[in-house]
Amino acid sequence: MTMLEKNQAAPVFSTPNQHNETISLSDYKGSKNVVLYFYPKDDT
């Protein structure tokens, strides 16, 4: 996995939300603030 540099855009990805609907990071581009938080040692 490659680390992002400061101010570098995150790669586009899709994932299911809590309602099992697919959402994409690009859905929020330019219109919302998005916080990405990962639990790398949570084994989830």
PDB file of N, CA and C in Angstrom:
ATOM      1  N   MET A   1       0.841  -1.169   0.000  1.00  0.00           N
ATOM      2  CA  MET A   1       0.000   0.000   0.000  1.00  0.00           C
ATOM      3  C   MET A   1       0.888   1.234   0.000  1.00  0.00           C
ATOM      4  N   THR A   2       0.574   2.189  -0.829  1.00  0.00           N
ATOM      5  CA  THR A   2       1.349   3.416  -0.944  1.00  0.00           C
ATOM      6  C   THR A   2       0.754   4.498  -0.053  1.00  0.00           C
ATOM      7  N   MET A   3       1.608   5.189   0.667  1.00  0.00           N
ATOM      8  CA  MET A   3       1.158   6.295   1.516  1.00  0.00           C
ATOM      9  C   MET A   3       0.879   7.512   0.647  1.00  0.00           C
ATOM     10  N   LEU A   4      -0.133   8.279   1.012  1.00  0.00           N
ATOM     11  CA  LEU A   4      -0.423   9.526   0.322  1.00  0.00           C
ATOM     12  C   LEU A   4       0.445  10.635   0.893  1.00  0.00           C
ATOM     13  N   GLU A   5       0.813  11.552   0.047  1.00  0.00           N
ATOM     14  CA  GLU A   5       1.532  12.738   0.485  1.00  0.00           C
ATOM     15  C   GLU A   5       0.508  13.786   0.926  1.00  0.00           C
ATOM     16  N   LYS A   6       0.937  14.737   1.711  1.00  0.00           N
ATOM     17  CA  LYS A   6       0.068  15.817   2.154  1.00  0.00           C
ATOM     18  C   LYS A   6      -0.546  16.512   0.942  1.00  0.00           C
ATOM     19  N   ASN A   7      -1.839  16.741   0.984  1.00  0.00           N
ATOM     20  CA  ASN A   7      -2.629  17.400  -0.066  1.00  0.00           C
ATOM     21  C   ASN A   7      -2.798  16.565  -1.327  1.00  0.00           C
ATOM     22  N   GLN A   8      -2.362  15.323  -1.323  1.00  0.00           N
ATOM     23  CA  GLN A   8      -2.563  14.443  -2.473  1.00  0.00           C
ATOM     24  C   GLN A   8      -3.976  13.874  -2.418  1.00  0.00           C
ATOM     25  N   ALA A   9      -4.641  13.831  -3.555  1.00  0.00           N
ATOM     26  CA  ALA A   9      -6.000  13.292  -3.615  1.00  0.00           C
ATOM     27  C   ALA A   9      -5.996  11.793  -3.344  1.00  0.00           C
ATOM     28  N   ALA A  10      -7.006  11.352  -2.628  1.00  0.00           N
ATOM     29  CA  ALA A  10      -7.166   9.917  -2.366  1.00  0.00           C
ATOM     30  C   ALA A  10      -7.622   9.227  -3.644  1.00  0.00           C
ATOM     31  N   PRO A  11      -7.265   7.967  -3.840  1.00  0.00           N
ATOM     32  CA  PRO A  11      -7.734   7.244  -5.025  1.00  0.00           C
ATOM     33  C   PRO A  11      -9.241   7.016  -4.949  1.00  0.00           C
ATOM     34  N   VAL A  12      -9.872   6.954  -6.099  1.00  0.00           N
ATOM     35  CA  VAL A  12     -11.313   6.706  -6.158  1.00  0.00           C
ATOM     36  C   VAL A  12     -11.576   5.249  -5.800  1.00  0.00           C
ATOM     37  N   PHE A  13     -12.548   5.015  -4.938  1.00  0.00           N
ATOM     38  CA  PHE A  13     -12.940   3.654  -4.596  1.00  0.00           C
ATOM     39  C   PHE A  13     -14.423   3.630  -4.265  1.00  0.00           C
ATOM     40  N   SER A  14     -15.001   2.448  -4.293  1.00  0.00           N
ATOM     41  CA  SER A  14     -16.407   2.244  -3.940  1.00  0.00           C
ATOM     42  C   SER A  14     -16.491   1.218  -2.825  1.00  0.00           C
ATOM     43  N   THR A  15     -17.539   1.351  -2.009  1.00  0.00           N
ATOM     44  CA  THR A  15     -17.746   0.438  -0.885  1.00  0.00           C
ATOM     45  C   THR A  15     -19.216   0.446  -0.497  1.00  0.00           C
ATOM     46  N   PRO A  16     -19.708  -0.621   0.112  1.00  0.00           N
ATOM     47  CA  PRO A  16     -21.095  -0.591   0.571  1.00  0.00           C
ATOM     48  C   PRO A  16     -21.220   0.234   1.856  1.00  0.00           C
ATOM     49  N   ASN A  17     -22.347   0.957   1.978  1.00  0.00           N
ATOM     50  CA  ASN A  17     -22.606   1.692   3.215  1.00  0.00           C
ATOM     51  C   ASN A  17     -23.408   0.821   4.176  1.00  0.00           C
ATOM     52  N   GLN A  18     -23.885   1.416   5.253  1.00  0.00           N
ATOM     53  CA  GLN A  18     -24.607   0.650   6.268  1.00  0.00           C
ATOM     54  C   GLN A  18     -25.943   0.108   5.775  1.00  0.00           C
ATOM     55  N   HIS A  19     -26.426   0.597   4.619  1.00  0.00           N
ATOM     56  CA  HIS A  19     -27.676   0.114   4.020  1.00  0.00           C
ATOM     57  C   HIS A  19     -27.413  -0.830   2.850  1.00  0.00           C
ATOM     58  N   ASN A  20     -26.158  -1.248   2.709  1.00  0.00           N
ATOM     59  CA  ASN A  20     -25.707  -2.130   1.630  1.00  0.00           C
ATOM     60  C   ASN A  20     -25.876  -1.500   0.246  1.00  0.00           C
ATOM     61  N   GLU A  21     -25.854  -0.172   0.193  1.00  0.00           N
ATOM     62  CA  GLU A  21     -25.872   0.561  -1.072  1.00  0.00           C
ATOM     63  C   GLU A  21     -24.430   0.929  -1.409  1.00  0.00           C
ATOM     64  N   THR A  22     -24.062   0.813  -2.665  1.00  0.00           N
ATOM     65  CA  THR A  22     -22.698   1.144  -3.066  1.00  0.00           C
ATOM     66  C   THR A  22     -22.534   2.654  -3.141  1.00  0.00           C
ATOM     67  N   ILE A  23     -21.518   3.146  -2.459  1.00  0.00           N
ATOM     68  CA  ILE A  23     -21.174   4.561  -2.539  1.00  0.00           C
ATOM     69  C   ILE A  23     -19.739   4.668  -3.034  1.00  0.00           C
ATOM     70  N   SER A  24     -19.437   5.782  -3.668  1.00  0.00           N
ATOM     71  CA  SER A  24     -18.110   6.004  -4.218  1.00  0.00           C
ATOM     72  C   SER A  24     -17.557   7.310  -3.673  1.00  0.00           C
ATOM     73  N   LEU A  25     -16.271   7.359  -3.446  1.00  0.00           N
ATOM     74  CA  LEU A  25     -15.645   8.589  -2.993  1.00  0.00           C
ATOM     75  C   LEU A  25     -15.910   9.719  -3.981  1.00  0.00           C
ATOM     76  N   SER A  26     -15.964   9.403  -5.255  1.00  0.00           N
ATOM     77  CA  SER A  26     -16.201  10.435  -6.269  1.00  0.00           C
ATOM     78  C   SER A  26     -17.597  11.050  -6.166  1.00  0.00           C
ATOM     79  N   ASP A  27     -18.535  10.376  -5.479  1.00  0.00           N
ATOM     80  CA  ASP A  27     -19.873  10.941  -5.272  1.00  0.00           C
ATOM     81  C   ASP A  27     -19.815  12.238  -4.475  1.00  0.00           C
ATOM     82  N   TYR A  28     -18.770  12.422  -3.700  1.00  0.00           N
ATOM     83  CA  TYR A  28     -18.666  13.568  -2.805  1.00  0.00           C
ATOM     84  C   TYR A  28     -17.670  14.622  -3.279  1.00  0.00           C
ATOM     85  N   LYS A  29     -17.029  14.384  -4.397  1.00  0.00           N
ATOM     86  CA  LYS A  29     -15.994  15.301  -4.886  1.00  0.00           C
ATOM     87  C   LYS A  29     -16.576  16.684  -5.159  1.00  0.00           C
ATOM     88  N   GLY A  30     -15.986  17.687  -4.541  1.00  0.00           N
ATOM     89  CA  GLY A  30     -16.373  19.063  -4.773  1.00  0.00           C
ATOM     90  C   GLY A  30     -17.613  19.526  -4.033  1.00  0.00           C
ATOM     91  N   SER A  31     -18.287  18.638  -3.317  1.00  0.00           N
ATOM     92  CA  SER A  31     -19.520  19.062  -2.659  1.00  0.00           C
ATOM     93  C   SER A  31     -19.560  18.783  -1.159  1.00  0.00           C
ATOM     94  N   LYS A  32     -18.702  17.942  -0.666  1.00  0.00           N
ATOM     95  CA  LYS A  32     -18.742  17.552   0.743  1.00  0.00           C
ATOM     96  C   LYS A  32     -17.327  17.448   1.298  1.00  0.00           C
ATOM     97  N   ASN A  33     -17.231  17.536   2.610  1.00  0.00           N
ATOM     98  CA  ASN A  33     -15.983  17.193   3.290  1.00  0.00           C
ATOM     99  C   ASN A  33     -16.044  15.719   3.627  1.00  0.00           C
ATOM    100  N   VAL A  34     -14.971  15.013   3.382  1.00  0.00           N
ATOM    101  CA  VAL A  34     -14.929  13.578   3.633  1.00  0.00           C
ATOM    102  C   VAL A  34     -13.733  13.275   4.528  1.00  0.00           C
ATOM    103  N   VAL A  35     -13.971  12.486   5.562  1.00  0.00           N
ATOM    104  CA  VAL A  35     -12.897  12.023   6.436  1.00  0.00           C
ATOM    105  C   VAL A  35     -12.753  10.525   6.225  1.00  0.00           C
ATOM    106  N   LEU A  36     -11.571  10.104   5.816  1.00  0.00           N
ATOM    107  CA  LEU A  36     -11.277   8.679   5.655  1.00  0.00           C
ATOM    108  C   LEU A  36     -10.499   8.228   6.875  1.00  0.00           C
ATOM    109  N   TYR A  37     -10.993   7.200   7.530  1.00  0.00           N
ATOM    110  CA  TYR A  37     -10.320   6.694   8.721  1.00  0.00           C
ATOM    111  C   TYR A  37     -10.287   5.183   8.631  1.00  0.00           C
ATOM    112  N   PHE A  38      -9.105   4.615   8.703  1.00  0.00           N
ATOM    113  CA  PHE A  38      -8.934   3.175   8.563  1.00  0.00           C
ATOM    114  C   PHE A  38      -8.421   2.581   9.869  1.00  0.00           C
ATOM    115  N   TYR A  39      -8.818   1.356  10.150  1.00  0.00           N
ATOM    116  CA  TYR A  39      -8.350   0.612  11.308  1.00  0.00           C
ATOM    117  C   TYR A  39      -7.432  -0.505  10.821  1.00  0.00           C
ATOM    118  N   PRO A  40      -6.169  -0.215  10.538  1.00  0.00           N
ATOM    119  CA  PRO A  40      -5.304  -1.240   9.947  1.00  0.00           C
ATOM    120  C   PRO A  40      -5.027  -2.434  10.857  1.00  0.00           C
ATOM    121  N   LYS A  41      -5.156  -2.280  12.147  1.00  0.00           N
ATOM    122  CA  LYS A  41      -4.852  -3.392  13.051  1.00  0.00           C
ATOM    123  C   LYS A  41      -6.104  -3.984  13.677  1.00  0.00           C
ATOM    124  N   ASP A  42      -7.267  -3.620  13.147  1.00  0.00           N
ATOM    125  CA  ASP A  42      -8.536  -4.102  13.694  1.00  0.00           C
ATOM    126  C   ASP A  42      -8.977  -5.405  13.034  1.00  0.00           C
ATOM    127  N   ASP A  43      -8.259  -5.840  11.996  1.00  0.00           N
ATOM    128  CA  ASP A  43      -8.586  -7.067  11.271  1.00  0.00           C
ATOM    129  C   ASP A  43     -10.018  -7.087  10.750  1.00  0.00           C
ATOM    130  N   THR A  44     -10.497  -5.932  10.294  1.00  0.00           N
ATOM    131  CA  THR A  44     -11.851  -5.881   9.729  1.00  0.00           C
ATOM    132  C   THR A  44     -11.797  -5.623   8.250  1.00  0.00           C
TER     133      THR A  44
END
